[in-house]
XYZ file of C-alpha atoms in Angstrom:
143
model
C -79.390 5.489 -53.587
C -78.324 9.085 -53.946
C -74.732 10.258 -54.077
C -74.637 11.365 -50.399
C -75.719 7.937 -49.128
C -73.133 6.164 -51.270
C -70.382 8.343 -49.781
C -71.616 7.766 -46.241
C -71.630 3.989 -46.770
C -68.023 4.070 -47.971
C -66.917 6.027 -44.915
C -68.750 3.832 -42.396
C -67.539 0.577 -43.966
C -63.913 1.660 -44.170
C -62.619 -1.724 -43.009
C -64.121 -5.122 -42.410
C -63.770 -5.063 -38.631
C -66.901 -5.146 -36.479
C -66.841 -1.999 -34.336
C -69.148 -3.596 -31.761
C -66.853 -6.608 -31.349
C -63.927 -4.193 -31.002
C -65.847 -2.393 -28.210
C -66.356 -5.709 -26.393
C -62.658 -6.518 -26.767
C -61.754 -3.114 -25.314
C -63.860 -3.938 -22.236
C -61.895 -7.147 -21.691
C -58.580 -5.434 -22.436
C -59.381 -2.930 -19.681
C -59.528 -5.832 -17.234
C -63.071 -4.971 -16.143
C -64.648 -8.279 -17.160
C -64.487 -11.428 -19.244
C -67.370 -13.334 -20.808
C -68.149 -16.320 -22.979
C -68.478 -15.766 -26.710
C -68.809 -17.818 -29.885
C -67.211 -16.501 -33.079
C -67.697 -17.545 -36.692
C -64.241 -17.650 -38.278
C -63.325 -19.303 -41.569
C -66.392 -21.536 -41.593
C -65.812 -22.791 -38.055
C -67.348 -21.793 -34.763
C -64.735 -20.833 -32.183
C -66.151 -20.754 -28.683
C -64.525 -19.754 -25.402
C -64.066 -16.947 -22.903
C -63.137 -13.528 -24.276
C -60.219 -12.212 -22.237
C -57.931 -9.208 -22.397
C -54.567 -9.316 -24.104
C -52.657 -9.222 -20.818
C -54.524 -12.245 -19.439
C -54.012 -14.059 -22.741
C -50.230 -13.601 -22.771
C -49.923 -14.434 -19.050
C -51.949 -17.621 -19.542
C -50.212 -18.556 -22.772
C -46.814 -18.186 -21.081
C -47.978 -20.304 -18.156
C -49.089 -23.083 -20.492
C -46.049 -22.774 -22.771
C -43.735 -23.221 -19.786
C -45.431 -26.462 -18.728
C -42.846 -29.113 -17.992
C -40.035 -26.628 -17.405
C -38.561 -26.177 -13.959
C -37.648 -23.152 -11.889
C -35.703 -20.441 -13.642
C -36.380 -21.744 -17.168
C -40.136 -21.698 -16.559
C -39.982 -18.175 -15.132
C -37.991 -16.914 -18.130
C -40.564 -18.324 -20.554
C -43.490 -16.875 -18.560
C -41.766 -13.505 -18.339
C -41.011 -13.422 -22.062
C -44.664 -13.960 -22.974
C -45.943 -11.663 -20.218
C -43.968 -8.788 -21.774
C -46.210 -9.026 -24.837
C -49.228 -8.343 -22.643
C -47.844 -5.111 -21.215
C -49.123 -3.123 -24.192
C -52.643 -3.779 -22.919
C -51.929 -2.103 -19.578
C -50.177 1.035 -20.813
C -52.433 4.022 -20.195
C -50.454 6.380 -22.423
C -50.722 4.126 -25.485
C -52.505 5.650 -28.497
C -56.223 4.836 -28.726
C -56.241 2.287 -31.541
C -59.181 -0.109 -31.945
C -58.132 -3.676 -31.146
C -57.094 -5.878 -34.060
C -56.960 -9.203 -32.187
C -59.401 -11.388 -30.279
C -58.080 -13.413 -27.327
C -59.916 -16.448 -25.964
C -59.183 -18.867 -23.172
C -60.700 -22.354 -23.061
C -61.347 -22.038 -26.799
C -62.781 -24.913 -28.769
C -63.550 -25.258 -32.445
C -66.844 -26.786 -33.523
C -67.447 -28.332 -36.927
C -70.722 -29.280 -38.575
C -71.269 -32.489 -36.597
C -71.069 -30.481 -33.385
C -68.056 -32.194 -31.850
C -65.509 -29.802 -30.316
C -61.854 -29.833 -31.281
C -59.934 -30.455 -29.122
C -62.311 -32.804 -27.326
C -60.343 -33.025 -24.090
C -60.069 -29.345 -23.085
C -60.071 -25.755 -24.261
C -56.954 -23.942 -25.487
C -55.620 -20.387 -25.639
C -56.585 -18.830 -28.994
C -55.710 -15.537 -30.727
C -57.313 -14.405 -33.977
C -57.684 -11.301 -36.126
C -60.834 -9.227 -35.662
C -60.943 -8.750 -39.443
C -61.448 -12.512 -39.902
C -64.499 -12.746 -37.625
C -67.687 -13.000 -39.693
C -70.103 -12.925 -36.760
C -70.451 -13.646 -33.054
C -72.918 -14.426 -30.304
C -72.656 -14.202 -26.559
C -72.292 -17.491 -24.734
C -70.093 -20.528 -25.218
C -70.986 -23.741 -26.975
C -70.620 -26.974 -25.043
C -70.215 -30.522 -26.255
C -73.197 -32.880 -26.000
C -71.416 -35.002 -23.389
C -70.687 -32.102 -20.990
């Protein structure tokens, strides 16, 4: 490898974040679409629906407020929803996304059984921790 190629490689691989995954996250953050995806993270497969940050925080707040009544539930939902506002601000600086947001996420281990077995959960992870991904969600054998 000559000196010019070595320099180019260093510039292109400036961080360990997958630029293509970041592009897909930006599509979901824009609110234009969501889609199923399976990520390899820390030796596990994490599978679910890739959603934008706003939808994630709205959904997380909804679930977190489960069991609360009236005003208390609305305060909890509102508190989490505020975190999602950064994904709707049009004057925010153009920074590639650092987080992945999934709904109905499940973790699969080597025997193929999902965790949790009963239902998917809201999941947030760092883009820098994703080793690889594929489109589509995994399903348990009994589904």
